[in-house]
CSV table of C-alpha atoms in Angstrom, one decimal:
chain,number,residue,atom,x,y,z
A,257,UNK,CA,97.4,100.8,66.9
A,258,UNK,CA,100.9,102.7,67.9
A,259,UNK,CA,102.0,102.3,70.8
A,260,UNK,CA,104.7,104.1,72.6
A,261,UNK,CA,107.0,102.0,75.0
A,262,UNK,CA,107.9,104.5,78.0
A,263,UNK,CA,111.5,103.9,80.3
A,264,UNK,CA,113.0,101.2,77.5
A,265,UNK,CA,116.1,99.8,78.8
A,266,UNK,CA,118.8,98.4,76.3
A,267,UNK,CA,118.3,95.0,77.2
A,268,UNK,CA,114.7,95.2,76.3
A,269,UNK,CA,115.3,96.5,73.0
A,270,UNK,CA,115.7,93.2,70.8
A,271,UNK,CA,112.3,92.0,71.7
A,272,UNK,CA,110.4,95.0,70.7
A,273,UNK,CA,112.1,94.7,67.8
A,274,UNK,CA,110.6,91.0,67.3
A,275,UNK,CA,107.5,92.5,67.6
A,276,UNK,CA,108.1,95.7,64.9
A,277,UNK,CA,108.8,92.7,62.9
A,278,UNK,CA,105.7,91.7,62.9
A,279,UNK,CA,104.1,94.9,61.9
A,280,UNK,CA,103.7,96.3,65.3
A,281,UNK,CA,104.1,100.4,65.4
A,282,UNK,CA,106.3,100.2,68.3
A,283,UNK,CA,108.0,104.3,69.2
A,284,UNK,CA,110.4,103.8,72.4
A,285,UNK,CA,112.0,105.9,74.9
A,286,UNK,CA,114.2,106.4,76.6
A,287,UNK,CA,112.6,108.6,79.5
A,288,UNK,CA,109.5,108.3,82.3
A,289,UNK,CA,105.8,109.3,81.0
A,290,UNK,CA,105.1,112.3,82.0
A,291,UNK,CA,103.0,115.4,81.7
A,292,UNK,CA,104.9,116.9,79.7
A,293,UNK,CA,105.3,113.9,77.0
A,294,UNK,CA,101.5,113.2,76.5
A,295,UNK,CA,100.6,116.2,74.1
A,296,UNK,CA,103.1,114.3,71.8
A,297,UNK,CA,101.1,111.4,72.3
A,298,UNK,CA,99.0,110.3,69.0
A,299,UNK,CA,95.0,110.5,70.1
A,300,UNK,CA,94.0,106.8,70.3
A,301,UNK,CA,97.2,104.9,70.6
A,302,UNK,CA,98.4,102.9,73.2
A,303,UNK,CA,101.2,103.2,76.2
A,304,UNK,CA,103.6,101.3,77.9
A,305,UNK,CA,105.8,101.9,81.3
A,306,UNK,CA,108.1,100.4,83.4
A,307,UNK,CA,108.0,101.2,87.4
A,308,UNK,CA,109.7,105.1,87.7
A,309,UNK,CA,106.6,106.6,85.8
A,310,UNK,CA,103.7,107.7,88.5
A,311,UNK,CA,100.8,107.9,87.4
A,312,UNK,CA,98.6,109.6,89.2
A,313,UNK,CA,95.1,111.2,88.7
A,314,UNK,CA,96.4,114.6,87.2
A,315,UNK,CA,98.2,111.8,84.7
A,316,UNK,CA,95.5,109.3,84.3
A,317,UNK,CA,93.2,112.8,83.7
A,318,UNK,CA,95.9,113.9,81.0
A,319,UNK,CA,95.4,110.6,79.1
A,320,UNK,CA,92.3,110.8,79.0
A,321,UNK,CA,92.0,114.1,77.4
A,322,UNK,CA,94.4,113.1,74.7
A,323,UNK,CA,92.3,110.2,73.5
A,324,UNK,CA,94.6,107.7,75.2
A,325,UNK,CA,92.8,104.8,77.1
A,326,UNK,CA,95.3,101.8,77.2
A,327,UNK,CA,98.3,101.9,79.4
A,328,UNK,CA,99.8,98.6,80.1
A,329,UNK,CA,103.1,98.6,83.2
A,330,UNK,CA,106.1,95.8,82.1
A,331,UNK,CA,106.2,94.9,85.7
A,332,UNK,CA,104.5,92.8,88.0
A,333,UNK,CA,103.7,95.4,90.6
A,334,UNK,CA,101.4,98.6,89.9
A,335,UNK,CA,101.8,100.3,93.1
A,336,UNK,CA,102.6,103.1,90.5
A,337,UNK,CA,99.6,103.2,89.2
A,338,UNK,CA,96.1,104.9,90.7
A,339,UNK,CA,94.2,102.5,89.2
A,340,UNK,CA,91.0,104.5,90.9
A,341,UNK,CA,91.9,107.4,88.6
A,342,UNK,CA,92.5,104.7,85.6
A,343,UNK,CA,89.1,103.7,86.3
A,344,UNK,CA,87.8,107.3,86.5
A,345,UNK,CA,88.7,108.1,83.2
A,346,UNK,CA,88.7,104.8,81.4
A,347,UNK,CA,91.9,103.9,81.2
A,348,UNK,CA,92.6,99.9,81.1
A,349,UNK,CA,95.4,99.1,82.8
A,350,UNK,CA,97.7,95.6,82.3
A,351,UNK,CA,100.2,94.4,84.4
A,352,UNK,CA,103.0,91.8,83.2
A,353,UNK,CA,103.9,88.1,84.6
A,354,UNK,CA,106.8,86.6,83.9
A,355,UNK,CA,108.1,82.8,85.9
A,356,UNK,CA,108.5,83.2,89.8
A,357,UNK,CA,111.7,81.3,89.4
A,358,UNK,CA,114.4,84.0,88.7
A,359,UNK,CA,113.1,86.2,91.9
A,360,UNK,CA,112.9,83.3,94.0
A,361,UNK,CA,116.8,81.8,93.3
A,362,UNK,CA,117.6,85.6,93.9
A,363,UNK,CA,115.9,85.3,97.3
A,364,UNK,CA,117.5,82.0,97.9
A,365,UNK,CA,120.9,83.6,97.3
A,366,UNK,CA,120.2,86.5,99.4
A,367,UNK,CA,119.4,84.0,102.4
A,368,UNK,CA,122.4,82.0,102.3
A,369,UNK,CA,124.7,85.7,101.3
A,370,UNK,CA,122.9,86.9,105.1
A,371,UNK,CA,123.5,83.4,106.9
A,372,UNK,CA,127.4,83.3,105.9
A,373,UNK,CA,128.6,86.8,106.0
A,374,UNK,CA,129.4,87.1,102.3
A,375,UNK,CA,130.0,91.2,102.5
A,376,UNK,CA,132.6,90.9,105.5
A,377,UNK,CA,134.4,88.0,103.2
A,378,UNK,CA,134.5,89.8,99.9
A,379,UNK,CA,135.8,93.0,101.6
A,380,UNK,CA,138.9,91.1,103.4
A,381,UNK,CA,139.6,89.5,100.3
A,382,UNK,CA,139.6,92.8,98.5
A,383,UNK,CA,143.3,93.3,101.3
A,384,UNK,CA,143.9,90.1,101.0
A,385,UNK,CA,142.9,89.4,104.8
A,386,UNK,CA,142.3,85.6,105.0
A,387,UNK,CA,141.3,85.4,108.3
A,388,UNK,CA,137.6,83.6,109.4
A,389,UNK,CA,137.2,85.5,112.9
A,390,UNK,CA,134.0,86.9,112.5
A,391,UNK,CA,132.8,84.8,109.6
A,392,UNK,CA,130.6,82.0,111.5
A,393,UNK,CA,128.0,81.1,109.3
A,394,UNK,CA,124.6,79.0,110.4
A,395,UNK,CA,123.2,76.7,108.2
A,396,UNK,CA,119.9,76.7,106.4
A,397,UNK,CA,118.7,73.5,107.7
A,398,UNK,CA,118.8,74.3,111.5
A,399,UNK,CA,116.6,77.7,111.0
A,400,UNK,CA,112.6,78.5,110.6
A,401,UNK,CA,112.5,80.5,107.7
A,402,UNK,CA,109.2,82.5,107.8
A,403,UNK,CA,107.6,83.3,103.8
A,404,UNK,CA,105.1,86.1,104.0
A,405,UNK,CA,103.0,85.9,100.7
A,406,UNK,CA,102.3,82.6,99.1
A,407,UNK,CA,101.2,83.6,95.1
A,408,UNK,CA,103.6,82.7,92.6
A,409,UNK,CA,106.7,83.6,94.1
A,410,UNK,CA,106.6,83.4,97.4
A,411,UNK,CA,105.6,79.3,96.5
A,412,UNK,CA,108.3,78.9,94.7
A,413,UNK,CA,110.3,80.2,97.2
A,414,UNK,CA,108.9,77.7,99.7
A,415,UNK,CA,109.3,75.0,97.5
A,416,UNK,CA,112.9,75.9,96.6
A,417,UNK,CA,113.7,76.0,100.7
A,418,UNK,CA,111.9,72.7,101.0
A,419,UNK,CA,115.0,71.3,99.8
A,420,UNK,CA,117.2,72.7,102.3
A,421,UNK,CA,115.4,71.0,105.2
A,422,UNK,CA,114.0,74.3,106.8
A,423,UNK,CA,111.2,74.2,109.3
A,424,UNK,CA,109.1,76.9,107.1
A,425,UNK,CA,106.0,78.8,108.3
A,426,UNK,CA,103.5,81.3,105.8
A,427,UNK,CA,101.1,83.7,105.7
A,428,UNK,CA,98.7,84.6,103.4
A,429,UNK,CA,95.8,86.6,104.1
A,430,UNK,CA,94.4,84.1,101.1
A,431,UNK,CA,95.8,80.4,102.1
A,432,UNK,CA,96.6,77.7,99.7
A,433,UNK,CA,97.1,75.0,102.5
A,434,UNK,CA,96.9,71.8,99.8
A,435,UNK,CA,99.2,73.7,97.2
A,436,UNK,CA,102.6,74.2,99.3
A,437,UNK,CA,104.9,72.5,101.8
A,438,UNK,CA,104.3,75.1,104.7
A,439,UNK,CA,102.5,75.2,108.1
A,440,UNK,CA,100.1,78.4,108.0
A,441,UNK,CA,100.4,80.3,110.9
A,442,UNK,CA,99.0,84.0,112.4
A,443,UNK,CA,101.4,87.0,111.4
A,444,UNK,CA,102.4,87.6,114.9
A,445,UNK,CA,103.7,83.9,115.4
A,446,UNK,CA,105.3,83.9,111.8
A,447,UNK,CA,107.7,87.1,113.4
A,448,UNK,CA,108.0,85.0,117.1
A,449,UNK,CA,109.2,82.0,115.7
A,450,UNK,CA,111.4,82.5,112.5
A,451,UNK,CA,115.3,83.1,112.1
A,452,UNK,CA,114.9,84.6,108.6
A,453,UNK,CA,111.4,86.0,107.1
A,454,UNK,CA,111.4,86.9,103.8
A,455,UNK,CA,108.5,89.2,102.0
A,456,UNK,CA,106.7,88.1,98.8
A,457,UNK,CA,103.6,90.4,98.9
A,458,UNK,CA,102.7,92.9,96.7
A,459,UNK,CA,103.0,96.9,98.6
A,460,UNK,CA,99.1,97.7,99.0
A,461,UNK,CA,98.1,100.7,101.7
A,462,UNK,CA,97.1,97.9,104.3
A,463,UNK,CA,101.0,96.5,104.4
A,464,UNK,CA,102.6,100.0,103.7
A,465,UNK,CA,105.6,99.3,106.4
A,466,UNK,CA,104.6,96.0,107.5
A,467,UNK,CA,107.9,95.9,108.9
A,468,UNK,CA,108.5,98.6,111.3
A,469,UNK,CA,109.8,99.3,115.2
A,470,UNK,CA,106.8,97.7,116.3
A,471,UNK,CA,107.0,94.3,114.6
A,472,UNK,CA,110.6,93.9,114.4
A,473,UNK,CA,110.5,94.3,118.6
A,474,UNK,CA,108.2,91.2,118.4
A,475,UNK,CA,111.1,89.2,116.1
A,476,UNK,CA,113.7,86.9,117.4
A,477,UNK,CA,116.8,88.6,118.1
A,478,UNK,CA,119.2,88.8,115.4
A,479,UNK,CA,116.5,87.6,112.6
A,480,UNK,CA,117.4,88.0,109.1
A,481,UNK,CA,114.7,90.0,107.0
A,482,UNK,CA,115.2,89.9,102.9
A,483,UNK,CA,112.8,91.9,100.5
A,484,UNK,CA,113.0,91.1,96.8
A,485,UNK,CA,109.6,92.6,96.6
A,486,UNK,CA,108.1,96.0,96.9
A,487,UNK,CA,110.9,99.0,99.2
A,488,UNK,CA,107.9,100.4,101.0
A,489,UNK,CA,106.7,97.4,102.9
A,490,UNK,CA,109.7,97.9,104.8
A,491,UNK,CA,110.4,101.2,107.0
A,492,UNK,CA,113.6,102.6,106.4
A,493,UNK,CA,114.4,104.5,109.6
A,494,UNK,CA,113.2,101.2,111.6
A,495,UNK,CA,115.5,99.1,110.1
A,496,UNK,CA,118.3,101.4,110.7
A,497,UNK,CA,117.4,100.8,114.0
A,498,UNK,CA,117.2,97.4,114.2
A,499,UNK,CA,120.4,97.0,112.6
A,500,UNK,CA,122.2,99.6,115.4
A,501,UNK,CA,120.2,97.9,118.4
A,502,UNK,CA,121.1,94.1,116.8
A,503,UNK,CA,117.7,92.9,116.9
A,504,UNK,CA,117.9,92.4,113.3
A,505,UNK,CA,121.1,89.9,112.7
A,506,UNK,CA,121.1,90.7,108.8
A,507,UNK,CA,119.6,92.7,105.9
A,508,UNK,CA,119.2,91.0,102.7
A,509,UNK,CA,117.6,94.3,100.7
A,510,UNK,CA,116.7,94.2,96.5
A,511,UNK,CA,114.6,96.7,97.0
A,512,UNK,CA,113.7,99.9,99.6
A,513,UNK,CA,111.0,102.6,99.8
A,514,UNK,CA,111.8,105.7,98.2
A,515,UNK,CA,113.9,104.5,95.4
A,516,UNK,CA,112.8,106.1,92.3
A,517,UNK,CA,115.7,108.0,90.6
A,518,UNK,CA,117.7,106.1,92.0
A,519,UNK,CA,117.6,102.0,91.3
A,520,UNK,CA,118.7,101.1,87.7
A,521,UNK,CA,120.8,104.9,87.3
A,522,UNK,CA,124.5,105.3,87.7
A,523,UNK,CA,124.6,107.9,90.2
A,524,UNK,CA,128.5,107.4,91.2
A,525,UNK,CA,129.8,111.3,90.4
A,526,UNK,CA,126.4,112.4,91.6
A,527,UNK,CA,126.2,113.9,94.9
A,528,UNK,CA,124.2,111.1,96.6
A,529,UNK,CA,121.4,112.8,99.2
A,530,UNK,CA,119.1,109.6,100.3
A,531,UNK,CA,120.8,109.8,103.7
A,532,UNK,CA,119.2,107.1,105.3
A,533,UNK,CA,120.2,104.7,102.6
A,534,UNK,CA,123.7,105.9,102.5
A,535,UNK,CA,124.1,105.0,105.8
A,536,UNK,CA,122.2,101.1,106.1
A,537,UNK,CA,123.8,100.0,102.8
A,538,UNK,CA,127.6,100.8,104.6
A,539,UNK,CA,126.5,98.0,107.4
A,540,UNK,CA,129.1,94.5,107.4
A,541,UNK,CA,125.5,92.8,107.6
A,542,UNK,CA,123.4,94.6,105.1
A,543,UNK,CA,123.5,93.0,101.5
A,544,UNK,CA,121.8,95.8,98.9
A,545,UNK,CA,121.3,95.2,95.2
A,546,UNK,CA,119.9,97.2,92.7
A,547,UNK,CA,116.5,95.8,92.1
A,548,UNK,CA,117.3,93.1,89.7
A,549,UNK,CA,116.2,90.0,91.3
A,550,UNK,CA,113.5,90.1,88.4
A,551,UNK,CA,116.3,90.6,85.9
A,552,UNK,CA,116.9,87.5,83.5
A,553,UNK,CA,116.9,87.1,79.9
A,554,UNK,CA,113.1,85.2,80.7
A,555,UNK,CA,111.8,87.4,82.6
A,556,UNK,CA,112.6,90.8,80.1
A,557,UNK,CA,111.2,88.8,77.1
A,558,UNK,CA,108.5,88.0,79.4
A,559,UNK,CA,107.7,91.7,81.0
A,560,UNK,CA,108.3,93.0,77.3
A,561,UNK,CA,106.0,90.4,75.3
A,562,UNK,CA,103.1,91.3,78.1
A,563,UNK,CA,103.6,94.7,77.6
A,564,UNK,CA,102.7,94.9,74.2
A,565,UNK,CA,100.1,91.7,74.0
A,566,UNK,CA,97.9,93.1,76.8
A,567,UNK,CA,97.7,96.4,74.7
A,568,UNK,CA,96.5,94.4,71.9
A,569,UNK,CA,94.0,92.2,73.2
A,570,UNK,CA,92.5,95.6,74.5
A,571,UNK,CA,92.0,96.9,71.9
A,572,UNK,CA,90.4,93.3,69.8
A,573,UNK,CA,88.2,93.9,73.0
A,574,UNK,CA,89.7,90.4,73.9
A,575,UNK,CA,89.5,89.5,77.9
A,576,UNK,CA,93.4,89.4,79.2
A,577,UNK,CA,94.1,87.7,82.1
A,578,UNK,CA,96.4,90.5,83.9
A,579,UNK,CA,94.4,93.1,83.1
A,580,UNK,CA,93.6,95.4,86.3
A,581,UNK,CA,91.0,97.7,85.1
């Protein structure tokens, strides 16, 4: 089978090159899959994507037409995937897994950046301003740290925190009470009672903006929020407000809604238009990264190796256990 590795990053080159090794037909590029690529597409091979290619239905239909019915994503999300339009037309559709434990440090580090006013620091040090006023941290031990999403990562999160000596409360629409060190409680008392919540769910049309005007008013004042997970369960223009109105103490922010052809391109002579996240990312207390909390050397051997062994157990008809349709 051929396969044709969409949105291939530099870093992820050496290990589809292990597997041309082995005799795999591997074609990569550079660019999204899009309309206009599929008519070069070889009827009856194989695709994989990374998260800036949407596919919709008019995409999933285009597949489809050219003979194309395996389409695996080298991420762990697929809110860029219909998969009801996969499904239509008969595509199978693979996600990837890698180890929670590379997202979940990166969520630690974000919590303790928030809770000691890393940005403020670096920037005085930058003009050599040595002064503390204004630097007050609070410590991790003293603080109910809310996890929202108890699969993989948001576990290992839990467990990583148990260390610190945090009071920590979860939510799960699916509970694993004998599996983690948590106390399950109701949504609403998870965003009463914590100092810091942090989001480990994947972005599904149920929790589209989870985190908005309404839920942030019933927050502690001056919480800390941090998403390493998915931009849009977090609404943009709320947490502007939040942030203005201190109600939200601190932004710890991997990710945010509406970042495609932005995250992971250099954009620094471009003319930047995403107003809204021009102006939260300039905040003392907002910490913004460019979605990379995922990004070790595990977990790009990991999304790649996925990628491409998913399309191959498709197609030995072999049962893969991250397959999603």
């Amino acid at each position: 089978m051929k396969i044709t590795a969409f949105e291939v990053r530099p870093d992820e080159k050496p290990y589809f090159e292990e597997f041309r090794r082995k005799g795999i037909d591997i074609r990569e590029c550079p660019g999204r899959l899009t309309m206009e690529a599929i008519p070069e597409l070889e009827p009856g091979s194989a695709v994989s994507i990374l998260g800036q290619s949407i596919c919709d239905e008019n995409l999933f239909k285009a597949l489809a037409e050219q003979k194309i019915f395996f389409l695996s994503t080298r991420t762990i999300g697929f809110n860029h995937l219909d998969l009801n339009a996969a499904r239509k037309y008969g595509i199978h559709t693979a996600n990837a897994s890698y180890a929670p434990d590379g997202v979940a440090d990166y969520t630690i580090m974000m919590i303790l950046l928030c809770l000691r006013g890393y940005k403020q620091a670096l920037w005085r040090m930058q003009v050599n301003d040595f002064s503390l006023d204004g630097l007050m941290g609070r410590e991790l031990r003293d603080l109910t740290v809310g996890v929202i999403g108890t699969g993989r990562i948001g576990s290992q999160v839990i467990r990583d925190l148990s260390g610190f000596g945090s009071h920590i409360l979860a939510y799960d629409p699916h509970p694993r009470p004998d599996a983690i060190a948590a106390e399950y409680v109701s949504l609403d008392r998870l965003y009463a009672e914590s100092d810091i919540i942090t989001l480990h769910t994947a972005l599904t049309e149920e929790n589209y903006h989870m985190i908005n005007s309404d839920t942030i008013s019933r927050m502690k004042d001056g919480v800390v929020l941090i998403n390493c997970a998915r931009g849009g369960l977090m609404d943009m223009k709320a947490l502007i407000e939040g942030i203005e109105s201190c109600r939200i103490g601190a932004l710890g922010l991997d990710t945010v809604e509406d970042e495609e052809g932005i995250v992971h391109q250099d954009r620094k002579t471009d003319i930047f238009s995403d107003r809204d996240l021009a102006y939260l990312k300039q905040f003392k207390n907002v910490v913004y990264t460019q979605h990379m909390a995922f990004y070790t050397e595990q977990a790009v051997r990991s999304m790649v190796s996925c990628g491409i062994m998913s399309l191959l157990n498709m197609e030995a008809h072999r049962k893969d256990p991250h397959q999603l349709s």
